[in-house]
XYZ file of N, CA and C in Angstrom:
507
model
N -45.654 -106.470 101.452
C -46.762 -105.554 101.217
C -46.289 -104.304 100.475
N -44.991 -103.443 100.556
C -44.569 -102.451 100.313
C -44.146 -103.140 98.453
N -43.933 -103.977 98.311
C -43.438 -104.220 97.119
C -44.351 -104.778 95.960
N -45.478 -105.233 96.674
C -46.093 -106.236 95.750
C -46.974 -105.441 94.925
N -47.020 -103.875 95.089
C -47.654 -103.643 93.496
C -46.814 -103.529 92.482
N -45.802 -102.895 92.953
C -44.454 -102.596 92.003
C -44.328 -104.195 91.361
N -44.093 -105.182 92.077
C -43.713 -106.274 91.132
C -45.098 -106.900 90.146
N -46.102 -106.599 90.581
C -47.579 -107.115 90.197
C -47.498 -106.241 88.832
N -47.331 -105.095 89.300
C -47.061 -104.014 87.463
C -45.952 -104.430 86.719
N -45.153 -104.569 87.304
C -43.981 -105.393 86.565
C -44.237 -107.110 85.906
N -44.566 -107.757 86.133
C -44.901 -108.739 86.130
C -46.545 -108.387 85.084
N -47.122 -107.860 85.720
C -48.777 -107.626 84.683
C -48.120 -106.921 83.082
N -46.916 -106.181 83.113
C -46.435 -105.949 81.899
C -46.250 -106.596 80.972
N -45.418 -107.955 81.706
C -45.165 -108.810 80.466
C -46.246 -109.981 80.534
N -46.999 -110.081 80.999
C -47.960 -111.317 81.038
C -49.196 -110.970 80.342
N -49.802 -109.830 80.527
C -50.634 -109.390 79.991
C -52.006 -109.372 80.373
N -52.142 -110.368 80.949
C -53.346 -110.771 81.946
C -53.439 -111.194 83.205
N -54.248 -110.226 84.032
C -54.331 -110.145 85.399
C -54.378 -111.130 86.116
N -55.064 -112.498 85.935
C -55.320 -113.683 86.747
C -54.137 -114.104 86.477
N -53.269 -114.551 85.201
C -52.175 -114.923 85.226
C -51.184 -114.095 86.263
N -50.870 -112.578 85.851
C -49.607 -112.158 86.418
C -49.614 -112.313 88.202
N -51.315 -112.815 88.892
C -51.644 -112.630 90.263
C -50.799 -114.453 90.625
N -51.023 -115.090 89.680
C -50.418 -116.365 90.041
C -49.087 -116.209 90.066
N -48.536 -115.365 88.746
C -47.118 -115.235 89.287
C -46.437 -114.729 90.199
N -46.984 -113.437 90.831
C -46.993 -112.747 92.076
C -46.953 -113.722 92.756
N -47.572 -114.777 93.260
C -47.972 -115.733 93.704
C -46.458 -116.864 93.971
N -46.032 -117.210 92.949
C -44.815 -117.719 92.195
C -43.413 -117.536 93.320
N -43.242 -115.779 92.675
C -42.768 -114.696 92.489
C -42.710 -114.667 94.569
N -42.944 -114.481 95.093
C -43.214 -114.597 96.887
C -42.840 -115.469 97.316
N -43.401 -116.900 96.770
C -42.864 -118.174 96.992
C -41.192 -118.594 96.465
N -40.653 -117.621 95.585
C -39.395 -117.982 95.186
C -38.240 -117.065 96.106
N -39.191 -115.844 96.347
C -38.386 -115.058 97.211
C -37.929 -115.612 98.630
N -38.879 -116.230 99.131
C -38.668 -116.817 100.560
C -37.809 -118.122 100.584
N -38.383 -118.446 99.228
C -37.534 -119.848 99.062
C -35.622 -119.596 98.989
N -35.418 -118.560 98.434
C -33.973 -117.935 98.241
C -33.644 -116.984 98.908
N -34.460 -116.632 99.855
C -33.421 -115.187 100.798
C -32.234 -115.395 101.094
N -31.955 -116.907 101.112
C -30.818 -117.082 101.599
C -29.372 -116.588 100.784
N -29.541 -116.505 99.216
C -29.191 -115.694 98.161
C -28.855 -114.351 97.936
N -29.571 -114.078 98.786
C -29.848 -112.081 98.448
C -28.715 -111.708 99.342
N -27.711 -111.142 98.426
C -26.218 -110.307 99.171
C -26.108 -108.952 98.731
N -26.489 -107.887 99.870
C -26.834 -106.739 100.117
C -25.630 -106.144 98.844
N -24.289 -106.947 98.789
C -23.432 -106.390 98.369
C -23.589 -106.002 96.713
N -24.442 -106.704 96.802
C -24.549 -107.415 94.793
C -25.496 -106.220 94.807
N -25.837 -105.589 95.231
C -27.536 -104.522 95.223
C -28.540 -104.295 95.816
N -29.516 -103.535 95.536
C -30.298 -103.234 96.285
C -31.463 -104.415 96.229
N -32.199 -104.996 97.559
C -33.025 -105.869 97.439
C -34.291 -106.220 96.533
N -34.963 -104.560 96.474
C -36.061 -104.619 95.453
C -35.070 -104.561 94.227
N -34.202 -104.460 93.795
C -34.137 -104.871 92.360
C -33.515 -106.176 92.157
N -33.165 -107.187 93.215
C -33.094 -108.493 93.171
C -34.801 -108.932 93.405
N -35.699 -108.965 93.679
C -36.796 -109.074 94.286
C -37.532 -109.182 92.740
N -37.150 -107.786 92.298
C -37.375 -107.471 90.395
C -37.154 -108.224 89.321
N -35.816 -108.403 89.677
C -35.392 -109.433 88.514
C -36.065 -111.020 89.142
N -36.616 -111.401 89.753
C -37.308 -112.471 90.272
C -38.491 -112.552 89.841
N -39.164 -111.760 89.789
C -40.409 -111.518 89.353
C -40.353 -111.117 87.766
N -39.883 -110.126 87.078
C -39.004 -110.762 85.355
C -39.274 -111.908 85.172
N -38.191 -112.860 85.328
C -37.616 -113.996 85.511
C -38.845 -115.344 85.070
N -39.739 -114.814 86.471
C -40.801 -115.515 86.439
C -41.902 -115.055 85.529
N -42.213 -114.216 85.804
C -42.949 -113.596 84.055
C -42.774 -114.399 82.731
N -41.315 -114.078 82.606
C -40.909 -114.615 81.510
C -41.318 -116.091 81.177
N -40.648 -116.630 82.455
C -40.802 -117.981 82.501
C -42.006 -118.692 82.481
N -43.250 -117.771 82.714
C -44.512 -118.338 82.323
C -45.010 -118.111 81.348
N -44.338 -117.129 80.560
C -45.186 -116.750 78.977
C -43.982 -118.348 78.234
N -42.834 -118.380 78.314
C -42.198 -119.579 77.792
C -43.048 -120.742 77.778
N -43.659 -121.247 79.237
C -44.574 -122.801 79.729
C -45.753 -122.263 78.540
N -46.047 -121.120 78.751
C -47.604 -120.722 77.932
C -47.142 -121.387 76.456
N -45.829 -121.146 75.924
C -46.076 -121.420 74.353
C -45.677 -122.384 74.216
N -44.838 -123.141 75.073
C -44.777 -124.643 74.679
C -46.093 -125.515 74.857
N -46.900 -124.920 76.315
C -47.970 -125.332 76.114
C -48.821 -125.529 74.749
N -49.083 -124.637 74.410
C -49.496 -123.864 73.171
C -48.994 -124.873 71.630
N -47.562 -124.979 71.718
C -47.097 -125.446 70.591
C -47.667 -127.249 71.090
N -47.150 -127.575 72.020
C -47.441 -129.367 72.408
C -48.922 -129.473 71.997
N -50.050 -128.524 72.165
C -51.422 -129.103 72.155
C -51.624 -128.525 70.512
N -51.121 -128.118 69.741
C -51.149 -127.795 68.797
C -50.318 -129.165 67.260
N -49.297 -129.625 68.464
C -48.740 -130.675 67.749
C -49.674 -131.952 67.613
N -50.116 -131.902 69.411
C -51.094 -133.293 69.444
C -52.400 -133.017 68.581
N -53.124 -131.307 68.388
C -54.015 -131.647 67.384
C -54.119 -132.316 65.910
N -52.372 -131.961 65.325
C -52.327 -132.095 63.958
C -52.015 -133.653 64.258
N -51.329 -134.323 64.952
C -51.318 -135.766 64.248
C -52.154 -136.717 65.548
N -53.239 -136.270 65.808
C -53.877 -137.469 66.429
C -55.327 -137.203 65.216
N -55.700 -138.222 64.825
C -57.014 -138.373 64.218
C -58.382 -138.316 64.781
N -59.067 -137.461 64.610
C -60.522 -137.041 65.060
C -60.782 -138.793 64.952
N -61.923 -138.854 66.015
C -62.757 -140.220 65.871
C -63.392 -140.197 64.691
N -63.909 -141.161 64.026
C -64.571 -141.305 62.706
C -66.343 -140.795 63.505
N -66.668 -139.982 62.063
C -68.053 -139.646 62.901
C -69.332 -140.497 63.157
N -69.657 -140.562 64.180
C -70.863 -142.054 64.634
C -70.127 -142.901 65.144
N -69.114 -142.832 65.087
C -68.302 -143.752 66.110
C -68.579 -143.743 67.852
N -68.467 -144.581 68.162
C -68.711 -145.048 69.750
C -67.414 -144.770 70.502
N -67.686 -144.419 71.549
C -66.173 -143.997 72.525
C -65.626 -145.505 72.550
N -64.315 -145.675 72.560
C -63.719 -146.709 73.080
C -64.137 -147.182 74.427
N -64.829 -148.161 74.609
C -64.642 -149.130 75.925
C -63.622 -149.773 76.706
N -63.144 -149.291 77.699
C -62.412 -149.979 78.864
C -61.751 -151.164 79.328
N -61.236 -152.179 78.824
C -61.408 -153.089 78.930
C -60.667 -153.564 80.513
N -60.949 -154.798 81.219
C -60.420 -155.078 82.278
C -59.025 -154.013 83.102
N -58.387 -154.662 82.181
C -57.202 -153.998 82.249
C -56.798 -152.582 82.919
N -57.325 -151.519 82.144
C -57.676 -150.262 81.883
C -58.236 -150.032 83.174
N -59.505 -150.653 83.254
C -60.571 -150.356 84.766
C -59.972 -150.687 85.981
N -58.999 -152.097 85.877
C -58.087 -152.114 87.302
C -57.045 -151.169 87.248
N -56.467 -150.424 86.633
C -55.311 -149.747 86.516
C -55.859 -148.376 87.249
N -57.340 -147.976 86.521
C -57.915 -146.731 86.859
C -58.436 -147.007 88.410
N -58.752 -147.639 88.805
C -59.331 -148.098 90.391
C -57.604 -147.798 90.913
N -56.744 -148.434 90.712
C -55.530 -148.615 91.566
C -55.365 -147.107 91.762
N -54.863 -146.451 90.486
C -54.827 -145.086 90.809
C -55.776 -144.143 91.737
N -56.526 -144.067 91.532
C -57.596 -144.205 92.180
C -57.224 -144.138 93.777
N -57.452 -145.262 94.005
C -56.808 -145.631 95.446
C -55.329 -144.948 95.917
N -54.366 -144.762 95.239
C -53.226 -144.325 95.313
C -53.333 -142.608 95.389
N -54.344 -142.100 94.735
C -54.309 -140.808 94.981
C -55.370 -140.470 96.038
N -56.442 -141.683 96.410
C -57.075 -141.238 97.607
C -56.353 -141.401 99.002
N -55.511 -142.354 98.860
C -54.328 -142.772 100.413
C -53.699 -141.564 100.386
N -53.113 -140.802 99.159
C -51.798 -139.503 99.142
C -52.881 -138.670 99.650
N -54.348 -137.986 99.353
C -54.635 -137.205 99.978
C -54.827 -136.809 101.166
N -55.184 -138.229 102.177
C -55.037 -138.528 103.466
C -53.955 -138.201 103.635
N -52.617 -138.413 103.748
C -51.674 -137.138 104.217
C -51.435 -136.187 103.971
N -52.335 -135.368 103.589
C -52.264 -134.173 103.831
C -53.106 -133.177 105.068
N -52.906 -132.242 105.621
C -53.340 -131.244 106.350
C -54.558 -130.936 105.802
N -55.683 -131.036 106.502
C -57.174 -130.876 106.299
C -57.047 -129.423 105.701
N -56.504 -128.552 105.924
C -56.675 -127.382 104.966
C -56.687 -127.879 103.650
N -55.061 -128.357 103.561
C -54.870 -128.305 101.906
C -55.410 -129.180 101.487
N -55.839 -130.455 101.979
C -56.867 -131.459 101.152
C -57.648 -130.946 100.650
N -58.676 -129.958 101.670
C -60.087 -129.467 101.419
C -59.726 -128.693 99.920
N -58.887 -127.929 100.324
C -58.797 -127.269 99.054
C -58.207 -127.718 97.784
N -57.843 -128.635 97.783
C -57.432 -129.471 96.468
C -58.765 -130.515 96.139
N -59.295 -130.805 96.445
C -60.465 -131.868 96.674
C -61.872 -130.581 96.222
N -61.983 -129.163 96.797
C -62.779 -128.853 95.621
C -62.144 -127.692 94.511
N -61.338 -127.903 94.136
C -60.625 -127.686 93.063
C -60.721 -128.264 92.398
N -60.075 -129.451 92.539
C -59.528 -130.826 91.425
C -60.877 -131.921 91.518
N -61.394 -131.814 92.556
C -62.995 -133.148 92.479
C -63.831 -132.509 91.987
N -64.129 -131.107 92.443
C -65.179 -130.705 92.354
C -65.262 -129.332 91.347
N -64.224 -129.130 90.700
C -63.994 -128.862 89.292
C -64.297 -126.971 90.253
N -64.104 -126.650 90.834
C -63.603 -125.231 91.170
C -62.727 -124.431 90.732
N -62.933 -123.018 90.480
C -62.010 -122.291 90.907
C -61.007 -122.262 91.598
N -59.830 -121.684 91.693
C -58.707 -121.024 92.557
C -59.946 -119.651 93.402
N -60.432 -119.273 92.578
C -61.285 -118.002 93.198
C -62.715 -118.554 94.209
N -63.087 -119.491 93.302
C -64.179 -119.988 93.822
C -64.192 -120.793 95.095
N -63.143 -121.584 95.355
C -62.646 -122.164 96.178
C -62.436 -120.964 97.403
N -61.677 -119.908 97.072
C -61.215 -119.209 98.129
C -62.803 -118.379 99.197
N -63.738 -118.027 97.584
C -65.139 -117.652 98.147
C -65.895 -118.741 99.090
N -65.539 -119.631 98.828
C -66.131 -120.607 99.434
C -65.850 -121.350 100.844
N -64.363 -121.155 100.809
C -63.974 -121.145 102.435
C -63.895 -119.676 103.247
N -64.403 -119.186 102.509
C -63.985 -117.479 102.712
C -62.496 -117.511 103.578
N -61.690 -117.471 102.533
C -60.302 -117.409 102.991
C -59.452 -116.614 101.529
N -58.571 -115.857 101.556
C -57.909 -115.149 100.687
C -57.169 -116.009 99.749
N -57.383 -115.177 98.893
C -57.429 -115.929 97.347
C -55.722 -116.485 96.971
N -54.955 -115.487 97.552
C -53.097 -116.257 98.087
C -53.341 -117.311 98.856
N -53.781 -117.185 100.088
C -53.684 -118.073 100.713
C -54.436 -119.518 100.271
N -55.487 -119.654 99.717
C -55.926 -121.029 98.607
C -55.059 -121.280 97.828
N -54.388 -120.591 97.103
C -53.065 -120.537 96.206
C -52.001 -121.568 96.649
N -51.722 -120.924 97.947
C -50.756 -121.579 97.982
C -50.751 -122.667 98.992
N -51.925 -123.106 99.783
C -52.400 -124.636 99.960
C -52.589 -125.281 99.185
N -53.163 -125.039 98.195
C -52.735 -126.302 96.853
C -51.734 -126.084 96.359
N -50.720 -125.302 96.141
C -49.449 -125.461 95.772
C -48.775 -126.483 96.815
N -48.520 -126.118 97.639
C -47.845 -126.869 98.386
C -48.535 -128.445 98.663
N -50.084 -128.252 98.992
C -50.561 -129.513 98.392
C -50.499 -130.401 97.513
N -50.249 -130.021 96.633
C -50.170 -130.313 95.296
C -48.824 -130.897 95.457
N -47.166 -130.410 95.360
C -46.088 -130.431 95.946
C -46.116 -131.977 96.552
N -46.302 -131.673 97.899
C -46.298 -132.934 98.626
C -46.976 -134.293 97.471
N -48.417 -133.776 97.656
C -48.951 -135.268 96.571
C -47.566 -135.935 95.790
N -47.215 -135.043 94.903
C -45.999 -135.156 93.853
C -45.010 -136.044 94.741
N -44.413 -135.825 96.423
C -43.645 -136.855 96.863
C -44.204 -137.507 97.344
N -45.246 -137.991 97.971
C -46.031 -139.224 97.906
C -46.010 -140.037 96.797
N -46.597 -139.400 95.522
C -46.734 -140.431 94.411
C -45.921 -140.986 93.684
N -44.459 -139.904 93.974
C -43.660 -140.275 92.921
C -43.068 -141.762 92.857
N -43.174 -142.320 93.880
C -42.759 -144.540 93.663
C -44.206 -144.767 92.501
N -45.220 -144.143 92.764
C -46.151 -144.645 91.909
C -46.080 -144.420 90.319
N -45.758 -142.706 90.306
C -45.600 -141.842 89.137
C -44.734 -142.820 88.045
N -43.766 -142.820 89.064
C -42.852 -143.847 88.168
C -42.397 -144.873 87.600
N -43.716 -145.769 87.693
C -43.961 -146.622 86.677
C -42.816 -147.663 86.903
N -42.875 -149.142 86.621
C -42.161 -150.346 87.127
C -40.736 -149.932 86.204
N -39.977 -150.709 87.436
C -38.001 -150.588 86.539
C -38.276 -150.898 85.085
N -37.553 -150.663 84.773
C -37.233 -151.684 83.653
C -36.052 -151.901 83.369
């Protein structure tokens, strides 16, 4: 509590925008707890290890932002617009059992999860919500939705990953 405007201004410096730098704050808390085990009084004072964490992560999200940025910029220039009057591609067998399996595979992974974080990934991700909207809606704080689907989210990721990963080869 004593720190988190100092790093939120720090962090809102280089990000530039408030909803972003609140996710990194967000980040930024979650990395701290994750590494206390790190922090040696000897090396310095805590808030300026705490600082350079929150930097760090700043940084590290304006970086994801421009690769983002550059990847959807690559896929615009060489994928070809549909021809115009053209019909969406149809599905064929194949395609429709593959999409059902998944399907099924991500409705079994949500079942293990903790009825909190389901709920809140389920109207997020089903029901096309907010992070904010979501939190108005369980009336529960807008960190704390945060970081039930983070960690929700997380887990899914080791559930799925035999699936994610696609047959040997």
């Amino acid at each position: 509590d004593r720190l988190s405007g100092a790093l939120f201004g720090a962090i809102l410096t280089i990000v530039r925008d408030r909803a972003e730098a609140e996710d990194v704050l967000q980040e930024c808390f979650c990395a701290i707890w994750d590494h206390a085990d790190q922090y040696h009084a000897s090396r310095g004072k805590a808030t300026s290890w705490m600082l350079t964490i929150a930097r760090n992560k700043a940084y590290d999200h304006l970086a994801r932002a421009r690769r983002r940025g550059k990847i959807a910029d690559r896929v615009r220039e060489e994928s070809p617009g549909p021809e115009p009057g053209a019909a969406a591609p149809s599905k064929d067998g194949f395609d429709a059992a593959a999409s059902r399996e998944e399907s099924e595979a991500v409705s079994e992974a949500l079942q293990t999860l903790p009825e909190e974080q389901r709920h809140a990934i389920q109207l997020a991700f089903l029901k096309g919500m907010t992070q904010l909207e979501v939190a108005e809606s369980l009336d529960q704080p807008l960190g704390t939705i945060k970081a039930r689907i983070r960690r929700g989210l997380y887990q899914l990721r080791g559930v799925l990953k035999p699936y994610l990963a696609g047959p040997a080869s």
